[in-house]
Coordinates of C-alpha atoms in Angstrom, one line a residue:
X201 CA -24.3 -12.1 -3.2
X202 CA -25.4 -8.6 -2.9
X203 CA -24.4 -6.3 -0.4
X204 CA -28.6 -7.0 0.9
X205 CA -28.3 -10.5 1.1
X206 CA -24.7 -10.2 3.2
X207 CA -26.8 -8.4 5.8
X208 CA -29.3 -10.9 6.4
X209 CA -26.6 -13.9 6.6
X210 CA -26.7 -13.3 10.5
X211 CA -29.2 -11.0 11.8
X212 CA -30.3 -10.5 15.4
X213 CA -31.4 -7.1 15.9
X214 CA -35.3 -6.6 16.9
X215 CA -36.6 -4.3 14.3
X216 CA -40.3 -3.0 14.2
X217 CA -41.8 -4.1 10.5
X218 CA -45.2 -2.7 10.6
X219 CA -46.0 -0.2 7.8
X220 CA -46.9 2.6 9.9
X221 CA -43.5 2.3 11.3
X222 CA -41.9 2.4 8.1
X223 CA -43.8 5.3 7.2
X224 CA -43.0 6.9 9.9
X225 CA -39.4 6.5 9.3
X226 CA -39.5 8.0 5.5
X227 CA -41.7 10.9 6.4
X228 CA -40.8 15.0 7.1
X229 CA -37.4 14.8 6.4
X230 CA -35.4 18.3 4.7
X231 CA -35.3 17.2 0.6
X232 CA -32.0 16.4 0.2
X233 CA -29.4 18.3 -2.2
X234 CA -29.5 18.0 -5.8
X235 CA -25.9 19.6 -6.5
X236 CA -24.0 16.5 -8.1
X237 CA -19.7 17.7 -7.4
X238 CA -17.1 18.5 -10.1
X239 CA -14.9 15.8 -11.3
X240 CA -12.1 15.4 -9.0
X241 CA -8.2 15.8 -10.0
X242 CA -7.8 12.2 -8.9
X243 CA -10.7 11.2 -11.5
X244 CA -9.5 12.9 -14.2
X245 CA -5.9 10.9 -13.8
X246 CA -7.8 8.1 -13.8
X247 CA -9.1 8.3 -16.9
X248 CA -5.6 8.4 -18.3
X249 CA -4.8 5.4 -16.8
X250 CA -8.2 3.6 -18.6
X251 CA -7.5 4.6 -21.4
X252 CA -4.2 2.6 -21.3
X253 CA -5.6 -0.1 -20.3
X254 CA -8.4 0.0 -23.0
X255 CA -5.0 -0.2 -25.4
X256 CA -3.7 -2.8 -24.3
X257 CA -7.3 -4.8 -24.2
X258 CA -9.3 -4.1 -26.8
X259 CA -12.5 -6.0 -27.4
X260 CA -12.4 -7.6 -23.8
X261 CA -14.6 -6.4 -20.9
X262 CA -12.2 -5.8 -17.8
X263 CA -13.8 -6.2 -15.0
X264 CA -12.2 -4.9 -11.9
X265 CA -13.8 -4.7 -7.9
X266 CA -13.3 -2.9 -5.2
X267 CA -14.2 -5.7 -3.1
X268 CA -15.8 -6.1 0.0
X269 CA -15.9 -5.6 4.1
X270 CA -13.7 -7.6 5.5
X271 CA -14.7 -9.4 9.0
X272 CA -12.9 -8.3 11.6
X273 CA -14.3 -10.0 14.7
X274 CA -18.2 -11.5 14.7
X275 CA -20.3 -8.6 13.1
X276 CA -17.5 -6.3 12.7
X277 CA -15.5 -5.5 10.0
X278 CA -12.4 -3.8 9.5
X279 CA -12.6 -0.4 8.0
X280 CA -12.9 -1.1 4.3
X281 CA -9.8 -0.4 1.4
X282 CA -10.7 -0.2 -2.2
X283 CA -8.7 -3.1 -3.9
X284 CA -5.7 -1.2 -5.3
X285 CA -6.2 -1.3 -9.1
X286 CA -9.4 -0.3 -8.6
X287 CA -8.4 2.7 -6.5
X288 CA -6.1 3.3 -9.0
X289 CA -8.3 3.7 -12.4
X290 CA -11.2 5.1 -10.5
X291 CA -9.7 7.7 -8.5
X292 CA -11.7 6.1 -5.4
X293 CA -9.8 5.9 -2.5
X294 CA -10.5 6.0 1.7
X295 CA -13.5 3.8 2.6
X296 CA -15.4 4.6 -0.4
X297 CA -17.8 2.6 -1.6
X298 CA -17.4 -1.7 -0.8
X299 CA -18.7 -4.4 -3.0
X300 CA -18.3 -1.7 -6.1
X301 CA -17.1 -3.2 -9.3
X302 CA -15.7 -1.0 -12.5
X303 CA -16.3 -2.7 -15.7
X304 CA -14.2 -1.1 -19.0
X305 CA -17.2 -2.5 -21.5
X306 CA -15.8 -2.2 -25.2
X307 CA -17.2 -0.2 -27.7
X308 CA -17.0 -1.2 -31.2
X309 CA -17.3 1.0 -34.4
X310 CA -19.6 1.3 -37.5
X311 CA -16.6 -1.4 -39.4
X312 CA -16.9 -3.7 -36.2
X313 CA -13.6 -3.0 -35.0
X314 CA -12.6 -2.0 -31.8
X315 CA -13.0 0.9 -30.1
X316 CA -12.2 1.7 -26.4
X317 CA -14.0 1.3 -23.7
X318 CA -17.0 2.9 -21.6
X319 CA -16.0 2.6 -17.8
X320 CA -19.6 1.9 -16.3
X321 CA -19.3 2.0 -12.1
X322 CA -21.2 -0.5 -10.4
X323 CA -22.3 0.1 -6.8
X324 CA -25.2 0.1 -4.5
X325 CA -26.2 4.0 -3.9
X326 CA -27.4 5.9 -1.6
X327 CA -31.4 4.5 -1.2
X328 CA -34.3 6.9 -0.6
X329 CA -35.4 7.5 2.7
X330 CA -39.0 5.7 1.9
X331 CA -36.6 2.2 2.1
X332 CA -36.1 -0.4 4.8
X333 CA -32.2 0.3 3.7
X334 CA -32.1 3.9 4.8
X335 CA -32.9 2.6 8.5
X336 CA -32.4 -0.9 9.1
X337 CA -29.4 -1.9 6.3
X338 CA -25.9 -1.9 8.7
X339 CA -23.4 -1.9 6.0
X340 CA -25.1 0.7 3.6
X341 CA -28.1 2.2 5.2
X342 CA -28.0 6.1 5.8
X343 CA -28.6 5.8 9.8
X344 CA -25.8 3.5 10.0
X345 CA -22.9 5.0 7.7
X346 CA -24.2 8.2 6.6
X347 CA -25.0 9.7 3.3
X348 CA -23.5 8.0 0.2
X349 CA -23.2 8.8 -3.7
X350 CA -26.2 8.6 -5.8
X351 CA -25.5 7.3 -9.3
X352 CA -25.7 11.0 -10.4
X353 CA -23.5 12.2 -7.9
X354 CA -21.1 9.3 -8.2
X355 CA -21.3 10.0 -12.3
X356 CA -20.1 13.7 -12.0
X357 CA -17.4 13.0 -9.3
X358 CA -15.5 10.4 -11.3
X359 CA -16.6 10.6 -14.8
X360 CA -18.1 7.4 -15.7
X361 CA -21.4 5.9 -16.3
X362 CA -23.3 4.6 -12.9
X363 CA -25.5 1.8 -12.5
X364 CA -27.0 0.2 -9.5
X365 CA -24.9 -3.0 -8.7
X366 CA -27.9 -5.5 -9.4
X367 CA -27.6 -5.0 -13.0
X368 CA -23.7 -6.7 -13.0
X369 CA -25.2 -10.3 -13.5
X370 CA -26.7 -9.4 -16.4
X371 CA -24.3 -6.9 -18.0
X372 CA -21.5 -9.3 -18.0
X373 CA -22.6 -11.8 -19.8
X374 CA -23.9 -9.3 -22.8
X375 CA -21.9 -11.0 -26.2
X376 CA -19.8 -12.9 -24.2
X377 CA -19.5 -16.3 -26.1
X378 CA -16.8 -18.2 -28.7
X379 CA -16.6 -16.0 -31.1
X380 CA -17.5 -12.8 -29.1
X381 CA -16.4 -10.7 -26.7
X382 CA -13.4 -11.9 -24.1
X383 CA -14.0 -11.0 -20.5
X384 CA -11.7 -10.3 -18.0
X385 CA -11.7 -9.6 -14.1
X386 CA -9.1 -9.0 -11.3
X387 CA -9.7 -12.5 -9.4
X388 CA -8.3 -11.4 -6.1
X389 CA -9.9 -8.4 -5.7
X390 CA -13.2 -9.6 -4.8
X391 CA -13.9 -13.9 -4.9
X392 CA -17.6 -13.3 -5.4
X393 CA -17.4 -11.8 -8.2
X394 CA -14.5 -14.1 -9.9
X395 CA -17.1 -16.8 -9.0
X396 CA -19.7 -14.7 -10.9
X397 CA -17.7 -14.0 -14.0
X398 CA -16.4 -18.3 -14.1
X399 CA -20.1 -18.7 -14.0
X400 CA -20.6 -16.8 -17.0
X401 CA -18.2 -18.4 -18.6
X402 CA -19.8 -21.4 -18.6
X403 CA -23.1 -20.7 -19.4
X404 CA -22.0 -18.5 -22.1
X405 CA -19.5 -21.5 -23.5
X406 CA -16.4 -20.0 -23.0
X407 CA -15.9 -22.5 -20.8
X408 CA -16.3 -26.0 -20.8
X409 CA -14.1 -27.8 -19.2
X410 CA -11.1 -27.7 -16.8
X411 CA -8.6 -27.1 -19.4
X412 CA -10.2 -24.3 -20.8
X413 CA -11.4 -22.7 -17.2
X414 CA -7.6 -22.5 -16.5
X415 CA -6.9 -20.8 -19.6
X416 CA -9.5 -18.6 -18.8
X417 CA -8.1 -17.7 -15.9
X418 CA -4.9 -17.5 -17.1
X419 CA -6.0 -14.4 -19.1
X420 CA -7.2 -12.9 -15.6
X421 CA -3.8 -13.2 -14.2
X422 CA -2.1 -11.5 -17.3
X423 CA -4.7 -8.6 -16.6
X424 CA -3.4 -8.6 -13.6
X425 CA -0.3 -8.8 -14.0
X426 CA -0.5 -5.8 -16.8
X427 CA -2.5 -3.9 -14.4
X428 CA 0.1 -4.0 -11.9
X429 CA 3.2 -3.0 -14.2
X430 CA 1.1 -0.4 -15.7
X431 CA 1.6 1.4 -11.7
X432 CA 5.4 1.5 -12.4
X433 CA 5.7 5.0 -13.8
X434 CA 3.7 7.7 -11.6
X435 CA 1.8 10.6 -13.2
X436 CA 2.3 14.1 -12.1
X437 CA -0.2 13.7 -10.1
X438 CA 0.6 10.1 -8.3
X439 CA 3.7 11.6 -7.5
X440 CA 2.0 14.6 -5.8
X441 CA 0.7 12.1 -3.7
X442 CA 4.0 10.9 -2.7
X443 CA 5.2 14.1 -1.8
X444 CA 2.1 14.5 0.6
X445 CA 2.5 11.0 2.4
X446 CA 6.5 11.5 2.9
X447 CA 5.4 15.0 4.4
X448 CA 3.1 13.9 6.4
X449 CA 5.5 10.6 7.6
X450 CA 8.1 13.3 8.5
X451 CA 6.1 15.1 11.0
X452 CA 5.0 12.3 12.3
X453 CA 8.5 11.0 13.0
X454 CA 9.3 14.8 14.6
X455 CA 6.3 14.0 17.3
X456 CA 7.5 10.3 17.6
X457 CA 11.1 12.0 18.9
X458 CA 9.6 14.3 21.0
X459 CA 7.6 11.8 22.9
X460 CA 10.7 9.5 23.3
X461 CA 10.9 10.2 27.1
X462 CA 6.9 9.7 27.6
X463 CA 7.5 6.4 25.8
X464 CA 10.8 5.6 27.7
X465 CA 8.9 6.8 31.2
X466 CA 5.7 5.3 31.0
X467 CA 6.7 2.0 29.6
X468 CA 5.8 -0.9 27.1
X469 CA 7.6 2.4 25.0
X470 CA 7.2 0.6 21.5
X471 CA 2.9 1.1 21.5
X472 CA 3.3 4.7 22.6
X473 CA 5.7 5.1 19.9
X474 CA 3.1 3.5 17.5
X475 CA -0.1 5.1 18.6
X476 CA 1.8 8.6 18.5
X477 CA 2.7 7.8 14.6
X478 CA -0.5 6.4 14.4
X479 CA -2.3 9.6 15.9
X480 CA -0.5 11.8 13.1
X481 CA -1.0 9.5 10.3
X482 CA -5.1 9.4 10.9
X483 CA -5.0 12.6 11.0
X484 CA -3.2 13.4 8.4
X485 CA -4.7 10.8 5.8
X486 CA -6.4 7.9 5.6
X487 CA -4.0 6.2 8.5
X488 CA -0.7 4.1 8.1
X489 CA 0.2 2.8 4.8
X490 CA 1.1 -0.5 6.8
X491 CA 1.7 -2.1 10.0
X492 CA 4.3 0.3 11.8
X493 CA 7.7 -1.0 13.0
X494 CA 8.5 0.3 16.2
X495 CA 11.3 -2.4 17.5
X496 CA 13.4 -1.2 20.0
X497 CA 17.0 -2.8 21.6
X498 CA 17.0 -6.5 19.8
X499 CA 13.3 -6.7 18.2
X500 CA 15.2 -4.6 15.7
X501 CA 17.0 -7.2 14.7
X502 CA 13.5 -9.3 13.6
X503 CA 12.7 -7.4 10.0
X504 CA 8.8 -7.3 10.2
X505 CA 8.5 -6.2 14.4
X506 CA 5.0 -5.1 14.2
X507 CA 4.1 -6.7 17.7
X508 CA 5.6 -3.5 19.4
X509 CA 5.2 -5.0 22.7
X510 CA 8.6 -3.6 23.8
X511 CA 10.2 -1.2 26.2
X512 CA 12.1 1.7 25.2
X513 CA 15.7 1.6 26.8
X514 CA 18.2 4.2 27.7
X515 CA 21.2 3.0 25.3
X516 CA 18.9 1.2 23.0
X517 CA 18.1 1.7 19.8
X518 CA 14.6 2.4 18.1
X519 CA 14.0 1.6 14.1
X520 CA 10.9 3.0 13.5
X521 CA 9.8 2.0 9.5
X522 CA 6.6 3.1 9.1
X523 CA 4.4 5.2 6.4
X524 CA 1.7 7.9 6.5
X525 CA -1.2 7.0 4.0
X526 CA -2.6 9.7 1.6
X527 CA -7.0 9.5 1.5
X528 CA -6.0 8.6 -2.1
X529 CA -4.1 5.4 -0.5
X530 CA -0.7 6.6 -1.7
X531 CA 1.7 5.3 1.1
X532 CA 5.3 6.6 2.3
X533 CA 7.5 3.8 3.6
X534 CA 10.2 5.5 5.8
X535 CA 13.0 4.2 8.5
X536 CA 14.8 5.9 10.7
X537 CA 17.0 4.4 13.2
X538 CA 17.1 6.2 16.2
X539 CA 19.0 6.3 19.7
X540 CA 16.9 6.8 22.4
X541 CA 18.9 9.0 25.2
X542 CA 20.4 10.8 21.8
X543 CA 23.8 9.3 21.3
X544 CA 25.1 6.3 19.4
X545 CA 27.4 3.9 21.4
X546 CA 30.4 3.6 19.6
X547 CA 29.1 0.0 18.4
X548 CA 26.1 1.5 17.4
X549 CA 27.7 4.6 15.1
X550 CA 30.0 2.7 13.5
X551 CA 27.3 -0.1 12.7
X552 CA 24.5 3.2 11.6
X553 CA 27.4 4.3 9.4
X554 CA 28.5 1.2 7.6
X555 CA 24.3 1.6 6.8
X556 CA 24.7 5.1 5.4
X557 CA 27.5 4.3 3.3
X558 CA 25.5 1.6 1.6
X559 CA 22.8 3.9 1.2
X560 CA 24.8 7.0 -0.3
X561 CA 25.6 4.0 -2.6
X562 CA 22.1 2.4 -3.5
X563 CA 20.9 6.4 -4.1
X564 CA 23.4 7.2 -6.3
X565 CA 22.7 4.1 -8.5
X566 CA 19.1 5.0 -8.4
X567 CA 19.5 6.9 -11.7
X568 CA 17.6 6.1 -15.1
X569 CA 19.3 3.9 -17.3
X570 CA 19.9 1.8 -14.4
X571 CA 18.6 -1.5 -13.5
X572 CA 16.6 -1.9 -10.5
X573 CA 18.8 -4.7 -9.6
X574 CA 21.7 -2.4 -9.4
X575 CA 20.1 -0.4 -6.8
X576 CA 20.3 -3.3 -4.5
X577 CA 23.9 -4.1 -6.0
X578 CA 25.9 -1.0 -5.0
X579 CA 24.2 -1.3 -1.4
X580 CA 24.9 -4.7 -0.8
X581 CA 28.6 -4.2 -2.3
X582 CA 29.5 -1.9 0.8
X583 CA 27.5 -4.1 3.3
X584 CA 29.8 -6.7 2.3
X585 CA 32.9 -4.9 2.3
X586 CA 32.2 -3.6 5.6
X587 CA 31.8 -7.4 7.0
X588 CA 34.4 -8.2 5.4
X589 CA 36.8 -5.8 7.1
X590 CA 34.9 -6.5 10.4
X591 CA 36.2 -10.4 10.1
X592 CA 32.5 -11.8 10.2
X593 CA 32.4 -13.4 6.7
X594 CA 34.2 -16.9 6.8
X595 CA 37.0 -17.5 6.8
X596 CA 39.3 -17.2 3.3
X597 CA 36.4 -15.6 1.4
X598 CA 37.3 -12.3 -0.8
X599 CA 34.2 -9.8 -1.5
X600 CA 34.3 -11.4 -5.0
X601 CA 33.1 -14.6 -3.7
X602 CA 30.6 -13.5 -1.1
X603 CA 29.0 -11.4 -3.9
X604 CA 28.7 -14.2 -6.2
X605 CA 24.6 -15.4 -6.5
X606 CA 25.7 -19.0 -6.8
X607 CA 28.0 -19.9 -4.6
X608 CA 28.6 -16.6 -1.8
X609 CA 25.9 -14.2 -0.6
X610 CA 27.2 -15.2 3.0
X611 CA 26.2 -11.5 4.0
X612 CA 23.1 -12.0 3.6
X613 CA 23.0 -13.6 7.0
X614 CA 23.2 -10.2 8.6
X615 CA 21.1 -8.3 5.7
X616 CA 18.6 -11.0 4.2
X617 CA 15.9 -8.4 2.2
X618 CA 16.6 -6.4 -1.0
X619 CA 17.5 -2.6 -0.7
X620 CA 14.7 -1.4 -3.0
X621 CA 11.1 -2.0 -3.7
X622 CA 8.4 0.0 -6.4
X623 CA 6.3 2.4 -4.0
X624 CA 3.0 3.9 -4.6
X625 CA -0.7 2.9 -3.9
X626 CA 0.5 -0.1 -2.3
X627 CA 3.7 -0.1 0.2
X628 CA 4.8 -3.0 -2.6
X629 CA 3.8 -1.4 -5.1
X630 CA 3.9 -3.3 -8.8
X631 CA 4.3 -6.8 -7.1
X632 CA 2.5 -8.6 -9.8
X633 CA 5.0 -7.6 -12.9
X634 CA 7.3 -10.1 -14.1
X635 CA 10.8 -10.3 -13.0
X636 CA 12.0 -8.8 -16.0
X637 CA 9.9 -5.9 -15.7
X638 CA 10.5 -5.6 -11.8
X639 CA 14.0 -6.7 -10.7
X640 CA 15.8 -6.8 -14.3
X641 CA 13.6 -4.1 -15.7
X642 CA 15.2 -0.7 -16.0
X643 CA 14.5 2.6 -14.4
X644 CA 12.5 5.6 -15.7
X645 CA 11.9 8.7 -14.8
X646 CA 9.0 8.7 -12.8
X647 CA 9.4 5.7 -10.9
X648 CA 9.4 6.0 -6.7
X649 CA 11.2 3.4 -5.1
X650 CA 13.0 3.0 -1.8
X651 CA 16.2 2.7 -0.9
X652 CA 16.8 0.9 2.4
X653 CA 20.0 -1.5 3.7
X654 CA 20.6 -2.2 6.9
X655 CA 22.5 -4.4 9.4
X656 CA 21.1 -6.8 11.8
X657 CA 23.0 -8.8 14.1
X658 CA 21.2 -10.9 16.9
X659 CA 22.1 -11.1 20.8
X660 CA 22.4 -14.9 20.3
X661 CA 24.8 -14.7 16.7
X662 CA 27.7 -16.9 18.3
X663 CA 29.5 -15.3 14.7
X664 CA 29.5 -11.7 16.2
X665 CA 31.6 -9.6 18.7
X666 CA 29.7 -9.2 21.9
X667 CA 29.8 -5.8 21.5
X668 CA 27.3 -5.8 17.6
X669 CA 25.0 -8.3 19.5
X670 CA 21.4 -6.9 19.6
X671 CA 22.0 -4.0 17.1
X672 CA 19.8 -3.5 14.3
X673 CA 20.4 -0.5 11.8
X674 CA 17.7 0.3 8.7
X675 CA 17.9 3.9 7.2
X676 CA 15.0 3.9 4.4
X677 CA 14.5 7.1 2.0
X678 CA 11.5 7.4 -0.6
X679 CA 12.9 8.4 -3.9
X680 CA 11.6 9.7 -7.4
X681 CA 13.4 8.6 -10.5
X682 CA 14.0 12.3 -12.3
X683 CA 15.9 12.7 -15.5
X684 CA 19.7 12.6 -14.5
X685 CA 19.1 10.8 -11.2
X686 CA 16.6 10.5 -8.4
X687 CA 15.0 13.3 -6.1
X688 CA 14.9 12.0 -2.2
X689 CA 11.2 12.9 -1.3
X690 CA 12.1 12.4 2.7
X691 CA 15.6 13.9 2.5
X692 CA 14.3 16.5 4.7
X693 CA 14.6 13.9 7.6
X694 CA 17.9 13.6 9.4
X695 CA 20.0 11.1 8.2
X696 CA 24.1 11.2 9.1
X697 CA 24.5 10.1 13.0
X698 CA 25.3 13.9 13.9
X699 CA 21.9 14.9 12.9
X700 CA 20.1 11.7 14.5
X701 CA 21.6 13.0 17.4
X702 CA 20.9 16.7 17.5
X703 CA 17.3 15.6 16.0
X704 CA 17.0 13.8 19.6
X705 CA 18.2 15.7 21.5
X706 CA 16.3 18.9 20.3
X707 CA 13.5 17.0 20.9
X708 CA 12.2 16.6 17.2
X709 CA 12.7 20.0 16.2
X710 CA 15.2 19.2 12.5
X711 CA 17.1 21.1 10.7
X712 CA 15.9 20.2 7.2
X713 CA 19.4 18.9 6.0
X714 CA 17.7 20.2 2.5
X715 CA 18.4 23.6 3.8

């Protein structure tokens, strides 16, 4: 379905047809500009990043969308995101263009052997103003989004061949056949045109039964899955991009400690606190890279608090995890836990520095060479120690036997998630690649990662001292993987309990602890 005949599935506006009318509409406008942009920086990386995955599929067409507006409520749909791997080997990012669809499409030389790929972009552009679509189209026409690429314009911008998205149908099915070319496509990126490219299977006779539609769509998932791993190393200029989001993540945390009496006066403290982060990070990028966390007192004990209902309370604690997003779609993912009147309770510091110290530890094992495991390791080493000492873990059980996979992990009731995840164009970044490339894979330079234990105890954990009930510590820091160990992108944030508290009490003005 076309993005034309999505627009017609429910329509109930009263629009004049008559051909005067429509005349009238396309007539005495300025002529438009002819100047098609340079390539952009992003686009030119992009082109690397085909050009591995032409490598690693030669003679198959890889199809890959962008997918397409999302309903929100009724007629309204959420703000559109490029699907990530298509972001990601366009150069695309923002809102830009919905129901898109790249397609590598193989190019074979004089001996009949492979040889790369042509990326042609498939999109619907910008129509001329003589066209029911410039007035009366919703999701595409001119009056109703604004201007949009032409295929020239689109062409020059990224660097690819443009076509108008009507011509997919027939373009992938073009050699496709036993014997001829294989044919690819990111299935979850956009269902319509999975559908489309199963269809072609068939009538081409790739397919013809069950058994071979799954195999068929077993070689989508490995493209997937290839796709994703390939995000595991950053290019210069990915990284760039990280540097910009943790940047802007760290202002907006200054502006969140500043308003931390507004939030704590006016009440309901947790949605001022996320629509002040959220004010910075729309206009600073493309928005948040993710639901913000913004629990305060107990909801900080809950891992994913994105209801943010809460009050702020004098005495309480606030964990605020939340990420500015680039306009490329490059995400920080940051945590700070903070104390609202601008000192940690006794209970509270000595639970924020048991945190640190497993922090300092997962850092210092982020370091190539490493496994990404052994992040996680060295953290969860020191939150068990610390439990240990405080007399939670049960009773008779040494450190050995809590760290054991098999038969321990009894920590884990009071730190349940993994200290590290890939970061990048998705806040879970690389999710698709295999467990030995993800968790037992090792680290290179060039990889961004977090690094984030914490502590969480509940106000109802009959195991706890009064006293830890309701406290919930996460301290989260974006890191590169550099040659001899790992750069901290947000290390200008304050971090030991001394500078938490002078952060607060200064009213979000840091001292860059960098400095």
């Amino acid at each position: 379905m076309n993005a034309s005949e999505k627009q017609h599935q429910a329509e109930h506006r009263n629009r004049p047809t008559g051909e005067a009318f429509r005349a009238f509409m396309g007539s005495s406008w300025a002529p438009r500009s002819t100047e098609v942009p340079s390539i952009t920086e992003a686009a030119r990386y992009a082109a690397a990043r085909r050009e591995r995955v032409s490598a690693a599929f030669p003679g198959t067409r890889v199809v890959v969308p962008a997918g397409g507006l999302k309903i929100r409520s009724n007629d309204t749909d959420y703000v559109f995101r490029p699907h990530s791997a298509f972001a990601n080997l366009t150069g695309l990012g923002a809102d830009r263009e919905p129901d898109a669809v790249l397609v590598l499409e193989p190019v074979v030389a004089e001996d009949g052997s492979p040889a790369g790929h042509e990326p042609v972009l498939y999109f619907v552009p910008l129509a001329d103003r003589d066209s029911d679509e410039f007035f009366a189209n919703s999701r595409v026409g001119e009056f109703w989004v604004g201007s949009r690429a032409t295929l020239a314009s689109a062409a020059s911008e990224l660097g690819v061949t443009t076509r108008h998205l009507d011509e997919l149908g027939d373009a992938l099915g073009k050699d496709v056949g036993p014997g001829g070319l294989a044919l690819r496509v990111v299935r979850d990126a956009d269902r319509e045109v999975a559908a489309l490219v199963d269809q072609v299977r068939e009538q081409t006779g790739v397919v013809t039964d069950a058994q071979s539609l799954e195999a068929a769509q077993a070689t989508d998932a490995e493209l997937a899955r290839s796709l994703s791993h390939q995000r595991m190393v950053k290019d210069e200029w990915e990284v760039r991009q990280m540097e910009d989001a943790v940047e802007a993540t760290a202002t907006a945390f200054d502006a969140v400690v500043e308003q931390l009496p507004e939030a704590l006066r006016r009440g309901r403290g947790e949605r001022w606190v996320e629509g002040i982060f959220g004010l910075h990070a729309r206009h600073a990028g493309n928005g948040v890279g993710y639901d913000s966390i913004c629990a305060s007192g107990e909801h900080a004990t809950t891992l994913h608090w994105i209801r943010n209902t809460g009050d702020l309370v004098d005495g309480d604690l606030l964990l605020l995890d939340a990420g500015v997003e680039t306009d490329s779609l490059y995400t920080a993912d940051v945590t700070r836990t903070i104390p609202v009147n601008g000192t940690f309770s006794p209970a509270q510091r000595k639970v924020y520095d048991a945190v640190l110290e497993a922090q300092e530890a997962g850092l210092a094992a982020a370091r190539p060479g490493n496994r990404f495991k052994d992040v996680h390791a060295a953290a969860i080493e020191v939150i068990a120690r610390h439990l240990l000492e405080w007399g939670l873990l049960p009773e008779g059980v040494t450190l050995e036997q809590t760290l054991d996979a098999d038969e321990g992990q009894f920590h884990r009731r009071w730190m349940v998630h993994g200290t590290s995840h890939h970061l990048g164009i998705d806040v879970h970044d690389c999710a698709l690649a295999l467990r030995e490339d993800y968790v037992d894979g090792e680290l290179r330079e060039g990889m961004v990662l977090t690094v984030e234990p914490g502590l969480y105890f509940k106000s109802d954990d009959l195991l706890v001292p009064e006293e830890l009930r309701g406290i919930g510590v996460r301290i989260e820091d974006d890191v590169v993987i550099t040659a001899d160990g790992c750069r901290n992108l947000s290390a200008m944030l304050p971090r030991t309990a001394d500078d938490v508290e002078s952060w607060v009490r200064d009213g979000g003005r840091r001292t860059d602890p960098r400095a």
